[in-house]
PDB file of C-alpha atoms in Angstrom:
ATOM      1  CA  MET A   1       1.632  27.241 -25.408  1.00  0.00           C
ATOM      2  CA  ASN A   2       3.310  27.966 -22.066  1.00  0.00           C
ATOM      3  CA  GLU A   3       3.724  26.019 -18.803  1.00  0.00           C
ATOM      4  CA  LYS A   4       0.597  27.449 -17.185  1.00  0.00           C
ATOM      5  CA  GLU A   5      -1.578  26.694 -20.221  1.00  0.00           C
ATOM      6  CA  PHE A   6      -0.116  23.190 -20.483  1.00  0.00           C
ATOM      7  CA  SER A   7      -0.742  22.409 -16.797  1.00  0.00           C
ATOM      8  CA  GLN A   8      -4.331  23.574 -17.090  1.00  0.00           C
ATOM      9  CA  GLU A   9      -4.844  21.570 -20.280  1.00  0.00           C
ATOM     10  CA  MET A  10      -3.436  18.395 -18.685  1.00  0.00           C
ATOM     11  CA  LYS A  11      -5.865  18.693 -15.766  1.00  0.00           C
ATOM     12  CA  THR A  12      -8.818  18.546 -18.153  1.00  0.00           C
ATOM     13  CA  ALA A  13      -7.478  16.705 -21.212  1.00  0.00           C
ATOM     14  CA  LYS A  14      -9.093  13.403 -21.969  1.00  0.00           C
ATOM     15  CA  TYR A  15      -7.279  12.830 -25.270  1.00  0.00           C
ATOM     16  CA  ILE A  16      -4.155  14.350 -26.780  1.00  0.00           C
ATOM     17  CA  GLN A  17      -4.139  14.209 -30.557  1.00  0.00           C
ATOM     18  CA  ALA A  18      -0.762  13.504 -32.155  1.00  0.00           C
ATOM     19  CA  ASN A  19       0.876  16.630 -33.616  1.00  0.00           C
ATOM     20  CA  SER A  20      -1.574  18.956 -31.830  1.00  0.00           C
ATOM     21  CA  PRO A  21      -0.147  22.060 -30.070  1.00  0.00           C
ATOM     22  CA  ILE A  22      -0.252  20.294 -26.685  1.00  0.00           C
ATOM     23  CA  HIS A  23       1.487  17.226 -28.119  1.00  0.00           C
ATOM     24  CA  GLN A  24       4.190  19.428 -29.655  1.00  0.00           C
ATOM     25  CA  TYR A  25       4.631  21.265 -26.326  1.00  0.00           C
ATOM     26  CA  MET A  26       5.098  17.901 -24.578  1.00  0.00           C
ATOM     27  CA  SER A  27       7.889  16.979 -26.982  1.00  0.00           C
ATOM     28  CA  GLU A  28       9.628  20.344 -26.708  1.00  0.00           C
ATOM     29  CA  SER A  29       9.416  20.522 -22.917  1.00  0.00           C
ATOM     30  CA  SER A  30      10.938  17.058 -22.545  1.00  0.00           C
ATOM     31  CA  GLN A  31      14.252  18.609 -23.623  1.00  0.00           C
ATOM     32  CA  ARG A  32      14.268  20.756 -20.462  1.00  0.00           C
ATOM     33  CA  SER A  33      13.669  17.686 -18.328  1.00  0.00           C
ATOM     34  CA  MET A  34      16.468  15.764 -20.046  1.00  0.00           C
ATOM     35  CA  ARG A  35      18.927  18.624 -19.404  1.00  0.00           C
ATOM     36  CA  ILE A  36      18.083  18.750 -15.703  1.00  0.00           C
ATOM     37  CA  THR A  37      18.050  14.974 -15.164  1.00  0.00           C
ATOM     38  CA  CYS A  38      21.416  14.681 -16.974  1.00  0.00           C
ATOM     39  CA  GLU A  39      22.792  17.244 -14.534  1.00  0.00           C
ATOM     40  CA  LEU A  40      21.283  15.327 -11.605  1.00  0.00           C
ATOM     41  CA  ASN A  41      22.510  11.937 -12.803  1.00  0.00           C
ATOM     42  CA  GLY A  42      25.913  12.892 -14.251  1.00  0.00           C
ATOM     43  CA  LEU A  43      27.876  13.653 -11.085  1.00  0.00           C
ATOM     44  CA  TYR A  44      27.750  13.126  -7.341  1.00  0.00           C
ATOM     45  CA  HIS A  45      25.645  15.733  -5.519  1.00  0.00           C
ATOM     46  CA  THR A  46      25.108  16.271  -1.812  1.00  0.00           C
ATOM     47  CA  PRO A  47      21.550  15.698  -0.552  1.00  0.00           C
ATOM     48  CA  GLU A  48      21.067  19.483  -0.459  1.00  0.00           C
ATOM     49  CA  GLU A  49      22.194  19.808  -4.087  1.00  0.00           C
ATOM     50  CA  VAL A  50      19.900  16.937  -5.114  1.00  0.00           C
ATOM     51  CA  ARG A  51      16.933  18.759  -3.537  1.00  0.00           C
ATOM     52  CA  LEU A  52      17.841  21.980  -5.367  1.00  0.00           C
ATOM     53  CA  ILE A  53      18.131  20.236  -8.723  1.00  0.00           C
ATOM     54  CA  PHE A  54      14.916  18.278  -8.141  1.00  0.00           C
ATOM     55  CA  SER A  55      13.145  21.521  -7.199  1.00  0.00           C
ATOM     56  CA  ARG A  56      14.269  23.012 -10.518  1.00  0.00           C
ATOM     57  CA  LEU A  57      12.959  19.927 -12.321  1.00  0.00           C
ATOM     58  CA  THR A  58       9.520  20.136 -10.688  1.00  0.00           C
ATOM     59  CA  GLY A  59       9.326  23.920 -10.588  1.00  0.00           C
ATOM     60  CA  LYS A  60       8.397  23.615  -6.889  1.00  0.00           C
ATOM     61  CA  LYS A  61      10.575  23.704  -3.787  1.00  0.00           C
ATOM     62  CA  VAL A  62      10.766  20.270  -2.198  1.00  0.00           C
ATOM     63  CA  ASP A  63      10.876  19.967   1.570  1.00  0.00           C
ATOM     64  CA  ASP A  64      14.251  19.616   3.324  1.00  0.00           C
ATOM     65  CA  SER A  65      13.116  16.134   4.420  1.00  0.00           C
ATOM     66  CA  PHE A  66      12.942  14.904   0.793  1.00  0.00           C
ATOM     67  CA  MET A  67      15.559  12.311  -0.177  1.00  0.00           C
ATOM     68  CA  LEU A  68      16.409  10.998  -3.642  1.00  0.00           C
ATOM     69  CA  PHE A  69      19.114   8.568  -4.707  1.00  0.00           C
ATOM     70  CA  PRO A  70      19.980   9.220  -8.376  1.00  0.00           C
ATOM     71  CA  PRO A  71      19.754   8.282 -11.119  1.00  0.00           C
ATOM     72  CA  PHE A  72      16.233   9.559 -11.661  1.00  0.00           C
ATOM     73  CA  TYR A  73      14.410   9.972 -14.962  1.00  0.00           C
ATOM     74  CA  SER A  74      11.439  12.115 -15.914  1.00  0.00           C
ATOM     75  CA  ASP A  75      10.112  13.157 -19.289  1.00  0.00           C
ATOM     76  CA  TYR A  76       8.548  16.378 -18.037  1.00  0.00           C
ATOM     77  CA  GLY A  77       9.168  16.983 -14.321  1.00  0.00           C
ATOM     78  CA  GLN A  78       6.897  19.935 -13.716  1.00  0.00           C
ATOM     79  CA  ASN A  79       3.824  17.821 -13.074  1.00  0.00           C
ATOM     80  CA  ILE A  80       5.318  16.051 -10.038  1.00  0.00           C
ATOM     81  CA  THR A  81       4.211  17.090  -6.543  1.00  0.00           C
ATOM     82  CA  ILE A  82       6.149  15.680  -3.559  1.00  0.00           C
ATOM     83  CA  GLY A  83       5.108  15.694   0.102  1.00  0.00           C
ATOM     84  CA  LYS A  84       7.343  15.778   3.182  1.00  0.00           C
ATOM     85  CA  ASN A  85       9.599  12.899   4.272  1.00  0.00           C
ATOM     86  CA  VAL A  86       9.428  11.245   0.845  1.00  0.00           C
ATOM     87  CA  PHE A  87      12.229   8.889  -0.211  1.00  0.00           C
ATOM     88  CA  ILE A  88      12.797   7.902  -3.847  1.00  0.00           C
ATOM     89  CA  ASN A  89      15.419   5.220  -4.426  1.00  0.00           C
ATOM     90  CA  SER A  90      17.694   4.949  -7.461  1.00  0.00           C
ATOM     91  CA  GLY A  91      16.680   4.273 -11.047  1.00  0.00           C
ATOM     92  CA  CYS A  92      13.064   5.463 -10.895  1.00  0.00           C
ATOM     93  CA  CYS A  93      11.285   6.633 -14.068  1.00  0.00           C
ATOM     94  CA  PHE A  94       8.377   9.059 -13.775  1.00  0.00           C
ATOM     95  CA  GLN A  95       6.320   9.817 -16.879  1.00  0.00           C
ATOM     96  CA  ASP A  96       4.552  12.749 -15.282  1.00  0.00           C
ATOM     97  CA  GLN A  97       2.789  14.771 -17.986  1.00  0.00           C
ATOM     98  CA  GLY A  98      -0.576  13.551 -16.663  1.00  0.00           C
ATOM     99  CA  GLY A  99       0.417  14.428 -13.090  1.00  0.00           C
ATOM    100  CA  ILE A 100       1.991  12.545 -10.190  1.00  0.00           C
ATOM    101  CA  GLU A 101       1.193  13.357  -6.564  1.00  0.00           C
ATOM    102  CA  ILE A 102       3.215  11.678  -3.816  1.00  0.00           C
ATOM    103  CA  GLY A 103       1.996  12.033  -0.225  1.00  0.00           C
ATOM    104  CA  ASP A 104       3.980  12.610   2.959  1.00  0.00           C
ATOM    105  CA  GLY A 105       6.159   9.756   4.164  1.00  0.00           C
ATOM    106  CA  ALA A 106       6.012   7.692   0.959  1.00  0.00           C
ATOM    107  CA  PHE A 107       8.904   5.328   0.161  1.00  0.00           C
ATOM    108  CA  ILE A 108       9.528   4.481  -3.485  1.00  0.00           C
ATOM    109  CA  GLY A 109      11.846   1.544  -4.170  1.00  0.00           C
ATOM    110  CA  GLN A 110      14.521   1.112  -6.807  1.00  0.00           C
ATOM    111  CA  GLN A 111      13.557   1.295 -10.472  1.00  0.00           C
ATOM    112  CA  VAL A 112       9.880   2.014  -9.881  1.00  0.00           C
ATOM    113  CA  VAL A 113       8.001   3.266 -12.944  1.00  0.00           C
ATOM    114  CA  ILE A 114       5.074   5.663 -12.583  1.00  0.00           C
ATOM    115  CA  ALA A 115       3.300   6.268 -15.888  1.00  0.00           C
ATOM    116  CA  THR A 116       0.541   8.807 -16.555  1.00  0.00           C
ATOM    117  CA  LEU A 117      -0.024   8.365 -20.298  1.00  0.00           C
ATOM    118  CA  ASN A 118      -1.553   5.612 -22.397  1.00  0.00           C
ATOM    119  CA  HIS A 119      -1.268   5.543 -26.170  1.00  0.00           C
ATOM    120  CA  ASP A 120      -4.288   5.096 -28.400  1.00  0.00           C
ATOM    121  CA  THR A 121      -4.761   1.400 -29.166  1.00  0.00           C
ATOM    122  CA  SER A 122      -5.771   2.119 -32.749  1.00  0.00           C
ATOM    123  CA  PRO A 123      -2.650   1.633 -34.957  1.00  0.00           C
ATOM    124  CA  GLU A 124      -3.430   4.682 -37.105  1.00  0.00           C
ATOM    125  CA  ASN A 125      -3.701   6.893 -33.970  1.00  0.00           C
ATOM    126  CA  ARG A 126      -0.970   5.242 -31.869  1.00  0.00           C
ATOM    127  CA  ALA A 127       0.923   8.520 -31.312  1.00  0.00           C
ATOM    128  CA  SER A 128      -2.148  10.071 -29.653  1.00  0.00           C
ATOM    129  CA  MET A 129      -2.448   9.713 -25.876  1.00  0.00           C
ATOM    130  CA  PHE A 130      -4.793   9.575 -22.904  1.00  0.00           C
ATOM    131  CA  PRO A 131      -3.386  11.321 -19.780  1.00  0.00           C
ATOM    132  CA  ALA A 132      -4.418  10.170 -16.293  1.00  0.00           C
ATOM    133  CA  ARG A 133      -3.078  11.459 -12.951  1.00  0.00           C
ATOM    134  CA  VAL A 134      -1.448   9.050 -10.480  1.00  0.00           C
ATOM    135  CA  ARG A 135      -1.887   9.651  -6.756  1.00  0.00           C
ATOM    136  CA  ILE A 136       0.320   7.978  -4.149  1.00  0.00           C
ATOM    137  CA  GLY A 137      -1.052   8.384  -0.619  1.00  0.00           C
ATOM    138  CA  LYS A 138       0.690   9.126   2.636  1.00  0.00           C
ATOM    139  CA  ARG A 139       3.114   6.570   4.090  1.00  0.00           C
ATOM    140  CA  VAL A 140       2.845   4.313   1.028  1.00  0.00           C
ATOM    141  CA  TRP A 141       5.672   1.880   0.366  1.00  0.00           C
ATOM    142  CA  ILE A 142       6.240   0.872  -3.258  1.00  0.00           C
ATOM    143  CA  GLY A 143       8.665  -2.034  -3.660  1.00  0.00           C
ATOM    144  CA  ALA A 144      11.482  -2.226  -6.190  1.00  0.00           C
ATOM    145  CA  HIS A 145      10.643  -2.674  -9.879  1.00  0.00           C
ATOM    146  CA  ALA A 146       6.911  -1.990  -9.414  1.00  0.00           C
ATOM    147  CA  THR A 147       4.974  -0.214 -12.158  1.00  0.00           C
ATOM    148  CA  ILE A 148       2.087   2.125 -11.357  1.00  0.00           C
ATOM    149  CA  CYS A 149      -0.148   2.587 -14.411  1.00  0.00           C
ATOM    150  CA  PRO A 150      -2.023   5.742 -15.497  1.00  0.00           C
ATOM    151  CA  GLY A 151      -4.986   6.851 -13.404  1.00  0.00           C
ATOM    152  CA  VAL A 152      -4.158   4.727 -10.345  1.00  0.00           C
ATOM    153  CA  THR A 153      -4.612   5.967  -6.786  1.00  0.00           C
ATOM    154  CA  VAL A 154      -2.727   4.142  -4.029  1.00  0.00           C
ATOM    155  CA  GLY A 155      -4.403   4.763  -0.668  1.00  0.00           C
ATOM    156  CA  ASP A 156      -2.629   5.884   2.496  1.00  0.00           C
ATOM    157  CA  ASN A 157      -0.459   3.343   4.354  1.00  0.00           C
ATOM    158  CA  SER A 158      -0.614   0.753   1.566  1.00  0.00           C
ATOM    159  CA  ILE A 159       2.232  -1.476   0.411  1.00  0.00           C
ATOM    160  CA  ILE A 160       2.871  -2.335  -3.227  1.00  0.00           C
ATOM    161  CA  GLY A 161       5.065  -5.442  -3.450  1.00  0.00           C
ATOM    162  CA  ALA A 162       8.258  -5.586  -5.462  1.00  0.00           C
ATOM    163  CA  GLY A 163       7.654  -6.226  -9.145  1.00  0.00           C
ATOM    164  CA  ALA A 164       3.920  -5.504  -8.988  1.00  0.00           C
ATOM    165  CA  VAL A 165       2.096  -4.006 -11.951  1.00  0.00           C
ATOM    166  CA  VAL A 166      -0.696  -1.849 -10.530  1.00  0.00           C
ATOM    167  CA  THR A 167      -3.525  -1.226 -12.988  1.00  0.00           C
ATOM    168  CA  LYS A 168      -6.354  -0.451 -10.538  1.00  0.00           C
ATOM    169  CA  ASP A 169      -6.784   1.714  -7.448  1.00  0.00           C
ATOM    170  CA  VAL A 170      -5.417   0.316  -4.177  1.00  0.00           C
ATOM    171  CA  PRO A 171      -7.447   1.072  -1.016  1.00  0.00           C
ATOM    172  CA  GLU A 172      -5.956   2.495   2.162  1.00  0.00           C
ATOM    173  CA  ASN A 173      -4.036   0.117   4.455  1.00  0.00           C
ATOM    174  CA  ALA A 174      -3.770  -2.606   1.796  1.00  0.00           C
ATOM    175  CA  SER A 175      -0.776  -4.854   1.274  1.00  0.00           C
ATOM    176  CA  SER A 176      -0.129  -6.735  -1.931  1.00  0.00           C
ATOM    177  CA  GLN A 177       2.202  -9.031  -0.063  1.00  0.00           C
ATOM    178  CA  GLU A 178       2.624 -10.273   3.497  1.00  0.00           C
ATOM    179  CA  TYR A 179       6.025  -9.661   5.049  1.00  0.00           C
ATOM    180  CA  PRO A 180       7.470 -11.718   7.916  1.00  0.00           C
ATOM    181  CA  ARG A 181       7.460  -9.826  11.168  1.00  0.00           C
ATOM    182  CA  LYS A 182      10.175 -10.020  13.799  1.00  0.00           C
ATOM    183  CA  SER A 183       8.995 -11.516  17.072  1.00  0.00           C
TER     184      SER A 183
END
C-alpha cells in the first residue's frame, strides 16, 4: 500500500480490521510522523522553519500565515489540511488518519486533542477501528485542553470552551461558553 492508496481508502473506509494491509500501513507510516515531529519538537525553530517542517509532515505546503507553537504531536500527519491564518498553540495532539480539515482563521488552544479514530467496542476486536473525518470551520476558536471526537464538524465562527469534550457537530456561530466583554 502507498500514500495515495491509503488516502483513498481512508476517505471511504467504514471499518479497519486489525492486522489488515491498511492497519499495517497505519502502523508503519506512524514512524515517519514520529521522526518529523521529533525534529519539530526537539530544538528551537524559527516560524519559517516550523512551517517547512509542518509542510513536510502534512505533505502539503502550509500558507506563510500559518503559526504553530511546538511541541506538536501527530500519528500520521499527511491527512491534515490547514487553511490560511491558522494558529495552533503548544502541546496539541492530532490523530489524523481519518482526516482533519482546519478552516481559515481558526485558533487552536494549548493541548487540544483532535481524534479521528474509534476502536471497536467488542473486546475481541478492540484493535480494529472506525475512522471519521473531523472538520473545523473558518474562524473557529478551540479553547485549551478541549477534545474533538471522531466525525465532528465545528461550524464557522464557533467557540469551543476550554476543557470541552465535543462528541457531536457544533453549528455555525455557536459558543459553548459566554465570555465577559469589555465595555
